[in-house]
mmCIF file of C-alpha atoms in Angstrom:
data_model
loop_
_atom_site.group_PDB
_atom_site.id
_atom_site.type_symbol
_atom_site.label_atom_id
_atom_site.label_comp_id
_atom_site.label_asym_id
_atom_site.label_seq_id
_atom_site.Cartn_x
_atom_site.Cartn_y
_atom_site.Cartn_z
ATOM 1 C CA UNK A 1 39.001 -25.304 32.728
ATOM 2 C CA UNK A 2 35.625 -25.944 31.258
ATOM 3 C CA UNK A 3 34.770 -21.862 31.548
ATOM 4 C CA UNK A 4 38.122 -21.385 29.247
ATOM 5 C CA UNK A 5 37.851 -24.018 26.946
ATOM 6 C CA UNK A 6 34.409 -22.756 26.002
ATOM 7 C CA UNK A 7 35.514 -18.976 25.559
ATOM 8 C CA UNK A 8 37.827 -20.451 23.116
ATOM 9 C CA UNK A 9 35.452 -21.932 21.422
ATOM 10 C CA UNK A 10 36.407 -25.625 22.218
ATOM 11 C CA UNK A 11 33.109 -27.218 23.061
ATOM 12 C CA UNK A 12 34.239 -30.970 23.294
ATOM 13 C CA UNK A 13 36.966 -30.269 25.268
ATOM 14 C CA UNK A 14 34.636 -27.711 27.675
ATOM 15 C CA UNK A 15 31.748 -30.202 27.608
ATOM 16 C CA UNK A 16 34.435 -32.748 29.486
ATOM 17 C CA UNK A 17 35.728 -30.622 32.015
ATOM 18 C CA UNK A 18 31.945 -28.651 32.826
ATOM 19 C CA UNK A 19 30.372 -32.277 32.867
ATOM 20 C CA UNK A 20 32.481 -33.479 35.766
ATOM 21 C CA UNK A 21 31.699 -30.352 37.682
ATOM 22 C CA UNK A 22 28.643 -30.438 36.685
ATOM 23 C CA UNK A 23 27.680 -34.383 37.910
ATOM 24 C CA UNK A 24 29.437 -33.458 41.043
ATOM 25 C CA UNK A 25 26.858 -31.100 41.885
ATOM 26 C CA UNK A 26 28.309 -27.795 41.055
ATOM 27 C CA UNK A 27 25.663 -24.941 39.736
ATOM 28 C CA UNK A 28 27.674 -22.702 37.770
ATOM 29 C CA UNK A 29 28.709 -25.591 35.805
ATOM 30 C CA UNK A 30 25.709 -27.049 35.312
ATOM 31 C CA UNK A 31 24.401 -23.627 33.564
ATOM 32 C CA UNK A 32 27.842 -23.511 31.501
ATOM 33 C CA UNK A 33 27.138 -27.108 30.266
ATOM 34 C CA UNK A 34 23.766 -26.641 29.273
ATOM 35 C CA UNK A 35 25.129 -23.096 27.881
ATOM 36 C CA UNK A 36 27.315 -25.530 25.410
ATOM 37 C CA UNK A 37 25.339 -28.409 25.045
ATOM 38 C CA UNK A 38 22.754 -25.452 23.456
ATOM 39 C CA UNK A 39 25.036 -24.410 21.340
ATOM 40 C CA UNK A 40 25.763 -28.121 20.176
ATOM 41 C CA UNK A 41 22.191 -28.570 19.303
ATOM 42 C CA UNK A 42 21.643 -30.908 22.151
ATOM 43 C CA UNK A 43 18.975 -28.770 23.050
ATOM 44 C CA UNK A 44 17.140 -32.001 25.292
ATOM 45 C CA UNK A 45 19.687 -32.985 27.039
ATOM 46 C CA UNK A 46 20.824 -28.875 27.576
ATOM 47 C CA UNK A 47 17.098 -28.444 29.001
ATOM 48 C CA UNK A 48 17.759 -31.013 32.276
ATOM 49 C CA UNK A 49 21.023 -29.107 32.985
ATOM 50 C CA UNK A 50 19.897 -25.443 32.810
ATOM 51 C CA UNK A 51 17.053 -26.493 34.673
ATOM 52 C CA UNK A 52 18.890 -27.928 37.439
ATOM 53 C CA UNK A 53 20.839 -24.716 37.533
ATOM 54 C CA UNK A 54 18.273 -22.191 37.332
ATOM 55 C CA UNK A 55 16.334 -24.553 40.500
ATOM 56 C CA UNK A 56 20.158 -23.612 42.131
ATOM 57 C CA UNK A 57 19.812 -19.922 41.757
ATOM 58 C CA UNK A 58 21.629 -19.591 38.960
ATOM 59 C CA UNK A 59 19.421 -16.870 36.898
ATOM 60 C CA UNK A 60 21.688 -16.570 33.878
ATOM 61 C CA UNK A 61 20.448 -20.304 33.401
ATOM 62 C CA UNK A 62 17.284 -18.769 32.523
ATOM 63 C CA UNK A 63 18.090 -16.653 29.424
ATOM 64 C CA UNK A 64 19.357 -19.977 28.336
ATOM 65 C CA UNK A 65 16.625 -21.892 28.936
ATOM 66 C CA UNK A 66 14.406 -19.335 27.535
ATOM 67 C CA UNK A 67 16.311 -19.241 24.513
ATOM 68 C CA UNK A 68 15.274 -22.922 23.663
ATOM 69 C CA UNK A 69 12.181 -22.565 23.958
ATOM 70 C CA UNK A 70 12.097 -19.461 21.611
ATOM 71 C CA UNK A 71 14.510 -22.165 19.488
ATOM 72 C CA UNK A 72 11.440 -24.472 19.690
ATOM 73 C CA UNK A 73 8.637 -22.316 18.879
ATOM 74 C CA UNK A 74 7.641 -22.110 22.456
ATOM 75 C CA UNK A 75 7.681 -18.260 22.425
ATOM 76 C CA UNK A 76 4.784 -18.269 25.510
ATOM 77 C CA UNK A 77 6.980 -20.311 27.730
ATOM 78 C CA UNK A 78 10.780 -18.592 26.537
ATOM 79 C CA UNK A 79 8.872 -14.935 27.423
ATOM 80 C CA UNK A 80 7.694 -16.324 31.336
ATOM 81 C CA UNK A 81 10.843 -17.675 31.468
ATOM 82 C CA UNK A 82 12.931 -14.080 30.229
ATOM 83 C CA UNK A 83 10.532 -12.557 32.364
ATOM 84 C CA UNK A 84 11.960 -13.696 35.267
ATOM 85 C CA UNK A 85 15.728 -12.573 34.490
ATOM 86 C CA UNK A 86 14.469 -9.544 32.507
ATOM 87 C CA UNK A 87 17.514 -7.491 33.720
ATOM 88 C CA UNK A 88 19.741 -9.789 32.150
ATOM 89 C CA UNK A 89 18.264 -9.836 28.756
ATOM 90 C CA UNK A 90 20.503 -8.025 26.589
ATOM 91 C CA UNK A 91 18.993 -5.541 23.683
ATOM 92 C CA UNK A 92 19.151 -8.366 21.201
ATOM 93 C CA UNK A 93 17.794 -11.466 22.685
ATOM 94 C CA UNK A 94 14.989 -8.905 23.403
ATOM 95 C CA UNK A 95 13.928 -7.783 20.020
ATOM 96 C CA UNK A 96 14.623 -11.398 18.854
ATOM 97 C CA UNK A 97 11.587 -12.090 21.617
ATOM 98 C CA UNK A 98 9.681 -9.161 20.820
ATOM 99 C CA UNK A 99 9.596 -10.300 16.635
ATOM 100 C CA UNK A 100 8.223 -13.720 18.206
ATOM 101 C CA UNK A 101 5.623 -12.335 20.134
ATOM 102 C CA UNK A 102 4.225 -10.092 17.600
ATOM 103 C CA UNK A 103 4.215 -13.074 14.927
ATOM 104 C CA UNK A 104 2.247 -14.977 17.492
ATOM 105 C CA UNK A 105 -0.147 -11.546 17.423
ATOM 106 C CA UNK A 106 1.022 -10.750 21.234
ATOM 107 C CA UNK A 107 1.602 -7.062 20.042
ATOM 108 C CA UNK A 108 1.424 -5.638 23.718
ATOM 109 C CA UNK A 109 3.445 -7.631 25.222
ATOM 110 C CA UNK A 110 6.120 -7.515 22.135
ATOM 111 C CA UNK A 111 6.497 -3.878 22.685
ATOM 112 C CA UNK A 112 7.399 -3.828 26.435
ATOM 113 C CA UNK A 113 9.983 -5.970 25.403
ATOM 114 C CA UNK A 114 11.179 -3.602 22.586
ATOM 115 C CA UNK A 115 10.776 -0.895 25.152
ATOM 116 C CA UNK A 116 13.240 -2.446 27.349
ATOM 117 C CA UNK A 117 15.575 -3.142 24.016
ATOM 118 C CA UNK A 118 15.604 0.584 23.635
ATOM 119 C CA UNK A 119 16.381 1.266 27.228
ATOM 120 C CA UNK A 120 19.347 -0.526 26.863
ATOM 121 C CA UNK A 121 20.508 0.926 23.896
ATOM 122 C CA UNK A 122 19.775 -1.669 21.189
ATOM 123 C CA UNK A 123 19.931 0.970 18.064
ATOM 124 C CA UNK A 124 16.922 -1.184 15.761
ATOM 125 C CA UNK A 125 14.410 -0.793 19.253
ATOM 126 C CA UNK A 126 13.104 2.274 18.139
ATOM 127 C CA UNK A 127 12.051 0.814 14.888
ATOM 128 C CA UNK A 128 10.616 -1.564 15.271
ATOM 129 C CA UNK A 129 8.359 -0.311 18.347
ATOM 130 C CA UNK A 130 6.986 2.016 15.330
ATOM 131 C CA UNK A 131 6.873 -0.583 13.258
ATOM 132 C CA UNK A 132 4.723 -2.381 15.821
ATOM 133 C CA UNK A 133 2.750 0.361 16.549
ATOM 134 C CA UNK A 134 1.836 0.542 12.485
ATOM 135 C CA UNK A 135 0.551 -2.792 12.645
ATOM 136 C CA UNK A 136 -2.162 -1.856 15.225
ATOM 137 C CA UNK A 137 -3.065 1.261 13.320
ATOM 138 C CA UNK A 138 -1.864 3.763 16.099
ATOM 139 C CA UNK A 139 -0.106 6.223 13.773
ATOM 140 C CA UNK A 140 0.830 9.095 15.681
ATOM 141 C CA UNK A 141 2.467 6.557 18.674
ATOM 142 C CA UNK A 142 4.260 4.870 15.202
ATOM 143 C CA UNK A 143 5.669 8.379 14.379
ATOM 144 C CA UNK A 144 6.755 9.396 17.047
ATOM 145 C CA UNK A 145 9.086 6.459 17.267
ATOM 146 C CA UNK A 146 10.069 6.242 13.514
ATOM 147 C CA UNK A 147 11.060 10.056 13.877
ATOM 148 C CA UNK A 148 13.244 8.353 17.208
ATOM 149 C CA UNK A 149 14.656 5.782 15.177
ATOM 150 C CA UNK A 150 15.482 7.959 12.100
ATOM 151 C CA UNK A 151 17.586 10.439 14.811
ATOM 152 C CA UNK A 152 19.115 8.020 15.700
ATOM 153 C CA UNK A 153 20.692 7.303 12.610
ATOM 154 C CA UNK A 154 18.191 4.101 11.899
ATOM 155 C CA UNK A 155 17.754 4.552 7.667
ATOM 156 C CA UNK A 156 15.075 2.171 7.708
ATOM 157 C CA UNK A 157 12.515 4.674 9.123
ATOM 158 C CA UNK A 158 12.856 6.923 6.503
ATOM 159 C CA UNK A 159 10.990 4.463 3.778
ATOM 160 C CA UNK A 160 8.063 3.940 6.772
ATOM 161 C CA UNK A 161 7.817 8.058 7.568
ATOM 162 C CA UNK A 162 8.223 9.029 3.871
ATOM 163 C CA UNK A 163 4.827 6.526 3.246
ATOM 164 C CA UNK A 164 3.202 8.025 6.027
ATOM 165 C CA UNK A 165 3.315 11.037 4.510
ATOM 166 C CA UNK A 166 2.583 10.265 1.290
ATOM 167 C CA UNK A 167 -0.859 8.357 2.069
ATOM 168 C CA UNK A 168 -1.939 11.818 4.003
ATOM 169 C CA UNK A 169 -0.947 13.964 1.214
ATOM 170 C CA UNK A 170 1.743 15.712 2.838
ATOM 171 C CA UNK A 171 4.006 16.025 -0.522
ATOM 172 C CA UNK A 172 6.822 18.136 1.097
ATOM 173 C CA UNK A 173 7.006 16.355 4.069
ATOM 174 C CA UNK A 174 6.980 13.199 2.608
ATOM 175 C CA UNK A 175 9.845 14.019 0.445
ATOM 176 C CA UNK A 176 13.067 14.251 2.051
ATOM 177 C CA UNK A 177 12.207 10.758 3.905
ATOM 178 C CA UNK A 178 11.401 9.245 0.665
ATOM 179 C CA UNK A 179 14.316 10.485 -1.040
ATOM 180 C CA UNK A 180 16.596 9.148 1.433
ATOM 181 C CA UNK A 181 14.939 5.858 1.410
ATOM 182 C CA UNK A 182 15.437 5.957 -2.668
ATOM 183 C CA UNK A 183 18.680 6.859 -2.467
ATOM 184 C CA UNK A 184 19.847 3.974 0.201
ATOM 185 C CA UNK A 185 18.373 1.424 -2.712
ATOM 186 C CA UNK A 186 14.637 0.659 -1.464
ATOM 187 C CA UNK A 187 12.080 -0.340 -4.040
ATOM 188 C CA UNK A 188 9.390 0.838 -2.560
ATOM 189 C CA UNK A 189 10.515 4.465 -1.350
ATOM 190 C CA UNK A 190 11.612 5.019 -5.157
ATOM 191 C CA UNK A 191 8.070 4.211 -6.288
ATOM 192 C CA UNK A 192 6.701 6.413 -3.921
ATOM 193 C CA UNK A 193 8.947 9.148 -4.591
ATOM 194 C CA UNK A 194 8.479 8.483 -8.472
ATOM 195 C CA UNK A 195 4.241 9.059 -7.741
ATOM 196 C CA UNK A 196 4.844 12.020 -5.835
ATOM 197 C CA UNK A 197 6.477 13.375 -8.853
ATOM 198 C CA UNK A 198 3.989 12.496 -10.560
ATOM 199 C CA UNK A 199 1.136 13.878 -8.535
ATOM 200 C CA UNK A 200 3.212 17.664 -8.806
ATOM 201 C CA UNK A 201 3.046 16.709 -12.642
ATOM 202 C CA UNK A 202 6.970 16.201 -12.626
ATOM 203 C CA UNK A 203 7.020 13.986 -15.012
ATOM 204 C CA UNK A 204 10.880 14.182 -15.665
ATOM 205 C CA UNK A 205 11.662 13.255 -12.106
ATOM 206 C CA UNK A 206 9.088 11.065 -11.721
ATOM 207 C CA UNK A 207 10.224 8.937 -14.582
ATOM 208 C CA UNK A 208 13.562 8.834 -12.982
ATOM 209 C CA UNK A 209 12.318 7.249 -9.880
ATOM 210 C CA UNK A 210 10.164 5.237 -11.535
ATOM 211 C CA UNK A 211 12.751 3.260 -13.603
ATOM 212 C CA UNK A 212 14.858 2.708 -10.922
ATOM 213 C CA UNK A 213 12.733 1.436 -8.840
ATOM 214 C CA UNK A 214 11.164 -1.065 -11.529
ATOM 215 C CA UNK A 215 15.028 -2.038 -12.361
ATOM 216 C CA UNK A 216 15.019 -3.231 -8.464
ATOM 217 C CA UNK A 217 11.865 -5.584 -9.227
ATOM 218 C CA UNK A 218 9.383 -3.400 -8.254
ATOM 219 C CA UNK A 219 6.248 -4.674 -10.305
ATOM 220 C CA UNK A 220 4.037 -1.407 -8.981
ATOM 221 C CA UNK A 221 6.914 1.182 -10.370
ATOM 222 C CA UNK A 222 6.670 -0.804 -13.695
ATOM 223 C CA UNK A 223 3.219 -0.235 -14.002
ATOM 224 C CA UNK A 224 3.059 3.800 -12.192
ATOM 225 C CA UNK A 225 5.551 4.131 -15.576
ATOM 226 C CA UNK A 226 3.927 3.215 -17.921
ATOM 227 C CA UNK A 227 1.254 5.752 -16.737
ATOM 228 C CA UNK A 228 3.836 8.507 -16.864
ATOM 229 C CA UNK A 229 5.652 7.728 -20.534
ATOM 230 C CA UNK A 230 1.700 7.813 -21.586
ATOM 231 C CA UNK A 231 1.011 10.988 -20.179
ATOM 232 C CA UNK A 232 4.526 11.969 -22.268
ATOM 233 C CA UNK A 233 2.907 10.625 -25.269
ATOM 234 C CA UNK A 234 5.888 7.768 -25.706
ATOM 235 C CA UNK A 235 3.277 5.686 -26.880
ATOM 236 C CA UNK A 236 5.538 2.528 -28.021
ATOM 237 C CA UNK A 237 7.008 2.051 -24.650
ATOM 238 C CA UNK A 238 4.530 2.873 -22.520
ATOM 239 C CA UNK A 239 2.720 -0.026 -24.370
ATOM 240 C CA UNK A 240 6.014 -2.722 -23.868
ATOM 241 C CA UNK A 241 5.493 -1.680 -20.259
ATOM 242 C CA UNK A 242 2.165 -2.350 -19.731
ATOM 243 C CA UNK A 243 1.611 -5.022 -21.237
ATOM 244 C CA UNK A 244 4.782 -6.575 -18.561
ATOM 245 C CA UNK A 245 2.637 -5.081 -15.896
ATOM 246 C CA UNK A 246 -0.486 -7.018 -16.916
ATOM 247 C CA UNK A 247 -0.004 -10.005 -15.172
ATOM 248 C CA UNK A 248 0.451 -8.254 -11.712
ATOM 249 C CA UNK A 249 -1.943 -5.986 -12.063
ATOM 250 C CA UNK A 250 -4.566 -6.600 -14.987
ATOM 251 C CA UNK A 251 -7.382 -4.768 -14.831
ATOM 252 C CA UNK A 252 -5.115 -1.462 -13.993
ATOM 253 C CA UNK A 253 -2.445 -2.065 -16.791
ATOM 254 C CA UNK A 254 -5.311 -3.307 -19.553
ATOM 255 C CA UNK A 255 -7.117 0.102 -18.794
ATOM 256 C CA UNK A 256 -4.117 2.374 -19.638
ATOM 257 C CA UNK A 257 -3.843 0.466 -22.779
ATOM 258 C CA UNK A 258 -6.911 1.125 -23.790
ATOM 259 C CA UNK A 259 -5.807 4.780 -23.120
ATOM 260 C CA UNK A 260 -2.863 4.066 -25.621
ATOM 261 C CA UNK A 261 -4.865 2.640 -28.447
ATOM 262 C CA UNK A 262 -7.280 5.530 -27.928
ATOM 263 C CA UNK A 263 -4.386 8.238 -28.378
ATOM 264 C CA UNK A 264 -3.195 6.604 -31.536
ATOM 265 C CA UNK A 265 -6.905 6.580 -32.933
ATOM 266 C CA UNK A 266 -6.811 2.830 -32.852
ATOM 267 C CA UNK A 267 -10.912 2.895 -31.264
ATOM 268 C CA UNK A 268 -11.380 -0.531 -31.605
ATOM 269 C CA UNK A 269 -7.814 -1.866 -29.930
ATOM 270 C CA UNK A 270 -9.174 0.802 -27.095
ATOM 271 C CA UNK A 271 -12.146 -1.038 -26.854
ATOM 272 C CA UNK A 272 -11.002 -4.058 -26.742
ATOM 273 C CA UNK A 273 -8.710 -3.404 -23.842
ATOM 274 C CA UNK A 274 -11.272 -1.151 -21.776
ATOM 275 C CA UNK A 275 -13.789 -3.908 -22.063
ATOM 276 C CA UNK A 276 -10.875 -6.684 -21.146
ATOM 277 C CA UNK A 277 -10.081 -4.365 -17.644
ATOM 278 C CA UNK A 278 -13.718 -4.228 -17.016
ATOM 279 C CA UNK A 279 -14.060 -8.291 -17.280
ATOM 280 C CA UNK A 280 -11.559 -8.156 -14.545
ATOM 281 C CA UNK A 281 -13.547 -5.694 -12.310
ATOM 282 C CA UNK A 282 -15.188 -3.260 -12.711
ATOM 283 C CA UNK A 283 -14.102 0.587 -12.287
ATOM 284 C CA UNK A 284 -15.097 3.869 -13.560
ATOM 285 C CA UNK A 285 -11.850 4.631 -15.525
ATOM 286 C CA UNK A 286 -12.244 2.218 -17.962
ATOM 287 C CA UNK A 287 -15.881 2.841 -18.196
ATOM 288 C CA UNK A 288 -16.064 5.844 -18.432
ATOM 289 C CA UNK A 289 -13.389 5.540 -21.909
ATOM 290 C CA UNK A 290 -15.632 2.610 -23.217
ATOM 291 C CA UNK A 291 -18.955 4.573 -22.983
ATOM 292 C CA UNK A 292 -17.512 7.480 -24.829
ATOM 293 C CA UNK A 293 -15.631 5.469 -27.113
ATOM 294 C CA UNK A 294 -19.864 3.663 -27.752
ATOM 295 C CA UNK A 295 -21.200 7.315 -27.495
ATOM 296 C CA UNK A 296 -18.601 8.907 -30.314
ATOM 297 C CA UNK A 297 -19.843 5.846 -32.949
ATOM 298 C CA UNK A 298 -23.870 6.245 -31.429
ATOM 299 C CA UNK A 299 -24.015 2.880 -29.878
ATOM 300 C CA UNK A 300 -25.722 4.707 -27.455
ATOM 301 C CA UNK A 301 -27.676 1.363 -25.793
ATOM 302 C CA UNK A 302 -24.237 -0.616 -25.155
ATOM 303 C CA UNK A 303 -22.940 2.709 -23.052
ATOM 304 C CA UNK A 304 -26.039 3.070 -21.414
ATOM 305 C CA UNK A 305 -25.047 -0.993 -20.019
ATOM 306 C CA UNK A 306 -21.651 0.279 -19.413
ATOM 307 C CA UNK A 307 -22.684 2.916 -17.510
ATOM 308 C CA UNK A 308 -25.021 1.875 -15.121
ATOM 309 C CA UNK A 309 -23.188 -0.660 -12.749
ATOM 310 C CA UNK A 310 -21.382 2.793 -11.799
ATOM 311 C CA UNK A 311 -24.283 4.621 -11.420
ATOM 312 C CA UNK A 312 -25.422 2.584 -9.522
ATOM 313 C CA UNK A 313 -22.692 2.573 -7.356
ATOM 314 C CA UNK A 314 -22.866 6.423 -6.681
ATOM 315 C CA UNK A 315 -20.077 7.661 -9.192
ATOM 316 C CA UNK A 316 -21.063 11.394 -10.239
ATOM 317 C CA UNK A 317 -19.167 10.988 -13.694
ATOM 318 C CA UNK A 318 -20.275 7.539 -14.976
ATOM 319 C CA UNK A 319 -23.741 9.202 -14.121
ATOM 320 C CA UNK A 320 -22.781 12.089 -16.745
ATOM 321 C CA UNK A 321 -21.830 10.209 -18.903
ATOM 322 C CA UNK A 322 -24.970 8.120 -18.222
ATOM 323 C CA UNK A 323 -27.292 11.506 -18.942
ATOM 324 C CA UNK A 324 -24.982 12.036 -22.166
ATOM 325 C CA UNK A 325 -26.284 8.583 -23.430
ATOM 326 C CA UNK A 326 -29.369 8.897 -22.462
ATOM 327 C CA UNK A 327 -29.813 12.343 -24.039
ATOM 328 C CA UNK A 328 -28.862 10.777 -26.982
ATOM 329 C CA UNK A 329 -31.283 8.132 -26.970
ATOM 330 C CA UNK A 330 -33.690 10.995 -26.920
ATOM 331 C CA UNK A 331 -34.798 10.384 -23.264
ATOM 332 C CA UNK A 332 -34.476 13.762 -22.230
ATOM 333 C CA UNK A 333 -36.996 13.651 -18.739
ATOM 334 C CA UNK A 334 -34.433 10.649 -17.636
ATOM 335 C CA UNK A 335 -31.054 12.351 -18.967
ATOM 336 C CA UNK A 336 -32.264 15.997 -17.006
ATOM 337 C CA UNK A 337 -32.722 13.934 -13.707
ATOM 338 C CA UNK A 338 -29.177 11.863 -14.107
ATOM 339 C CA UNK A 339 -27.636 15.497 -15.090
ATOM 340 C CA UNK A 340 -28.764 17.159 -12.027
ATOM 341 C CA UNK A 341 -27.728 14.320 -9.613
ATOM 342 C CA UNK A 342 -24.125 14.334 -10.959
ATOM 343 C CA UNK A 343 -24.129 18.362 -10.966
ATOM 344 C CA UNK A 344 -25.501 17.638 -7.598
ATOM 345 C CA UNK A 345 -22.379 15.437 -7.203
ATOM 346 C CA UNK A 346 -20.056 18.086 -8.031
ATOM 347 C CA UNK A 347 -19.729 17.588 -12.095
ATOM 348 C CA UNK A 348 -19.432 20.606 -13.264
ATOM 349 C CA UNK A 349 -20.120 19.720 -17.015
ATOM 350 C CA UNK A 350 -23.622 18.204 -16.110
ATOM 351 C CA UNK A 351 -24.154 22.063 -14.966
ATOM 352 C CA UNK A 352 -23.315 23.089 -18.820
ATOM 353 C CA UNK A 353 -25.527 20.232 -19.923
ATOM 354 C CA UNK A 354 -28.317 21.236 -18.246
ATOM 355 C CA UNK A 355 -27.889 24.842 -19.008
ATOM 356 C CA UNK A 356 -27.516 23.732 -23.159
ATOM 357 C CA UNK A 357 -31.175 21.484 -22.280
ATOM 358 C CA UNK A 358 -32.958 24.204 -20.936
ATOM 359 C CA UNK A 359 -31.852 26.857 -23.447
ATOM 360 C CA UNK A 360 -32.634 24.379 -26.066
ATOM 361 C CA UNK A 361 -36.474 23.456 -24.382
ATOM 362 C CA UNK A 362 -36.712 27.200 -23.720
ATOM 363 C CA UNK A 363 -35.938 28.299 -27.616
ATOM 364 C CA UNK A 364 -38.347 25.211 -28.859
ATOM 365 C CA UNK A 365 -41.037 26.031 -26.363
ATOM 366 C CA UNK A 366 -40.383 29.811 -28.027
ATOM 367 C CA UNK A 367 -40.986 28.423 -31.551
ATOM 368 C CA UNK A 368 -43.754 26.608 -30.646
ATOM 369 C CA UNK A 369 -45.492 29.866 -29.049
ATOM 370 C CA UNK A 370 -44.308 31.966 -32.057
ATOM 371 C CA UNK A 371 -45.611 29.565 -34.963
ATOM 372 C CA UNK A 372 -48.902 28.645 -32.948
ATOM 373 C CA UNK A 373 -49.483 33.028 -32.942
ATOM 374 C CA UNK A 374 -48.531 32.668 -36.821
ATOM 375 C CA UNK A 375 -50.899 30.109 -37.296
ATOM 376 C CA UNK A 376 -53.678 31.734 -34.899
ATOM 377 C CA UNK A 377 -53.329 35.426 -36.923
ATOM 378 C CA UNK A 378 -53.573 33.733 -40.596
ATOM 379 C CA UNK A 379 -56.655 31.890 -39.449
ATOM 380 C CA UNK A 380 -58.097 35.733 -38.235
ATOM 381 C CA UNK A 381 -57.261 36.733 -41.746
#
C-alpha cells in the first residue's frame, strides 16, 4: 500500500503504510520511506532509513542516498556513493553529478560520468563532455564531441563550434554554426556572426547581426556597431552608441570616438577622447591617432611622449610614427634608426621614409659637392 500511495503521489498517506513495514524490519520499505521522506525534505531522518536499506542489499537505496548528499553539497561523498550503483544511475542524475564535479574542479572524473550519460542515451551528454573538454583547453577532444552533440540534434553546440572557428580564422567554417546559433536567438553567436561580417568587409550584414544581437543585451555587439556605422560614415549614431558602450568597455569605445571627432574635423574633441582611452590603458590605436593628430599641428615633443611607451613595447607602427616625430624634430641619425627597425618590423611606409631620407641626404650631399667645386674654380680664377 505504501509502494501505491507514493506512485500517486500521496506521501502522508505512503509515509504511514512504508513506516510500519519499514519498523518491522522490512528492506524494500525502508528504501521507499527514505525515497519519500527525501522528497519531503526530511533529508536527516531519510539518511538513517536509506542507510539501513542500502546495509540490507538494497542498491537502489544508494542513488538515494547519494542524491542527498549531492542535495547537501557533499558532491565527494554522493559520487563514492553513485559509484557503487553506477548501473543504476540514469542519464540525468549523471550529468546532474558530472556539473557538480566539474564546479568542484574534478574535471576527470566529471567526464566519465558524462561518458556514461551518453552511453545511456541522455541527448545533452555529448555537450557537455565538449563543453568540459573546452574548459581544460583540449580543443580537438572538445570538437569532436560538439560536432557529436550538434548530429545529434543538440543546437547548443552550434554557438560553441561556430566560436571555435571564428577564434582560428576559419570564416566559412565558422559560418553556418554561427548562423544557426543566431538564428535560434543567442547573443553571443549573433555578435560573432555580425564580426565575421565585418572582417569580409560586409558591412550590410554585419550591421544586421550586430543590432540584433545588442537588442538581446549584448554589451560587446553594441560596441562591434558602433565600429561598423563608423566605418559607414553614420557619424551621429555611431557616436549615441559608443558613448552607451563606454561604461563596459572604456578605453575601446573612447578610442573610436576619437575616430568620430577626427572624421568630422573636430581635432580637438579627437584628442580629447584618444587621450581619455589612453588614461584607461594604454594601446597603440589610440596612440597612434593622438601622435598624428600632435604631428599634423607640430607638437612634435608631446607625440614623441605618446609614442614611446609603444615603442617600447615592440609595436613596429607607433615606432613609425615615432621616426615621423622625430624627423620632424630634426633628429634625423635617431629617426633613420627607428625607420629601419619598424621597416625591419614589416612597415612598409618606414621603407618609403627611408628611401625619401636618403634621396634627400644624397641630393644635399650633391649640392654640397657641386657648390664647394663652384667655390674651389672661382677661387682658381
Amino acid at each position: 500500500m505504501g509502494r501505491y500511495h507514493r506512485e500517486e503521489d500521496d506521501l502522508e498517506q505512503a509515509e504511514t503504510f512504508l513506516r510500519r513495514a519499514a519498523e518491522a524490519g522490512h528492506p524494500p520499505a525502508a528504501a521507499d520511506l527514505g525515497a519519500v521522506l527525501l522528497a519531503s525534505s526530511r533529508a536527516d531522518e531519510a539518511r538513517g532509513w536509506l542507510e539501513t536499506a542500502l546495509a540490507a542489499g538494497i542498491r537502489q537505496a544508494g542513488i538515494n542516498l547519494g542524491i542527498l548528499h549531492l542535495l547537501r553539497g557533499e558532491v565527494g561523498a554522493g559520487a563514492d556513493l553513485l559509484e557503487d550503483v553506477a548501473d543504476l544511475v540514469e542519464g540525468r542524475l549523471a550529468t546532474r553529478l558530472a556539473s557538480d564535479l566539474a564546479n568542484d574542479g574534478d574535471h576527470q572524473r566529471a567526464r566519465r560520468w558524462l561518458l556514461r550519460a551518453h552511453e545511456r542515451g541522455h541527448e545533452q551528454a555529448a555537450l557537455l563532455i565538449g563543453e568540459s573538454f573546452l574548459v581544460t583547453g583540449d580543443e580537438a577532444d572538445a570538437e569532436h564531441w560538439l560536432r557529436t552533440a550538434w548530429e545529434r540534434g543538440v543546437l547548443a553546440a552550434a554557438d560553441h563550434l561556430g566560436k571555435l572557428h571564428f577564434h582560428r580564422g576559419e570564416w566559412d567554417a565558422a559560418e553556418p554554426f554561427l548562423r544557426a546559433g543566431a538564428e535560434s536567438g543567442s547573443p553571443e553567436a549573433a555578435t560573432l556572426l555580425g564580426s565575421l561580417h565585418y572582417q569580409r568587409d560586409e558591412l550590410e550584414e554585419a550591421e544586421h547581426w550586430l543590432r540584433k544581437a545588442t537588442s538581446a543585451g549584448s554589451r560587446g555587439a553594441r560596441l562591434a556597431l558602433g565600429v561598423v556605422l563608423l566605418d559607414k560614415s553614420a557619424l551621429d549614431e555611431a557616436e549615441s552608441v559608443l558613448l552607451d558602450s563606454l561604461s563596459a568597455h572604456e578605453a575601446e569605445a573612447a578610442t573610436y570616438l576619437a575616430k568620430v571627432q577626427h572624421q568630422r574635423g573636430d581635432e580637438a574633441g579627437a584628442e580629447r577622447w584618444a587621450r581619455r582611452a589612453l588614461g584607461v590603458r594604454y594601446d597603440s590605436e589610440p596612440a597612434l591617432l593622438l601622435s598624428s593628430i600632435l604631428m599634423e599641428q607640430r607638437r612634435y615633443d608631446e607625440a614623441v611622449a605618446v609614442l614611446v611607451p609603444g615603442h617600447e613595447a615592440g609595436d613596429p607602427e607607433v615606432t613609425h610614427n615615432l621616426g615621423m616625430a622625430t624627423f620632424h624634430r630634426g633628429d634625423l641619425e635617431t629617426a633613420v634608426q627607428l625607420f629601419t627597425q619598424a621597416q625591419m618590423a614589416g612597415v612598409p611606409e618606414s621603407a618609403t621614409a627611408l628611401r625619401a631620407i636618403f634621396r634627400e641626404i644624397t641630393r644635399a650631399a650633391e649640392a654640397e659637392e657641386h657648390r664647394r667645386r663652384r667655390s674651389w674654380w672661382r677661387r682658381r680664377s
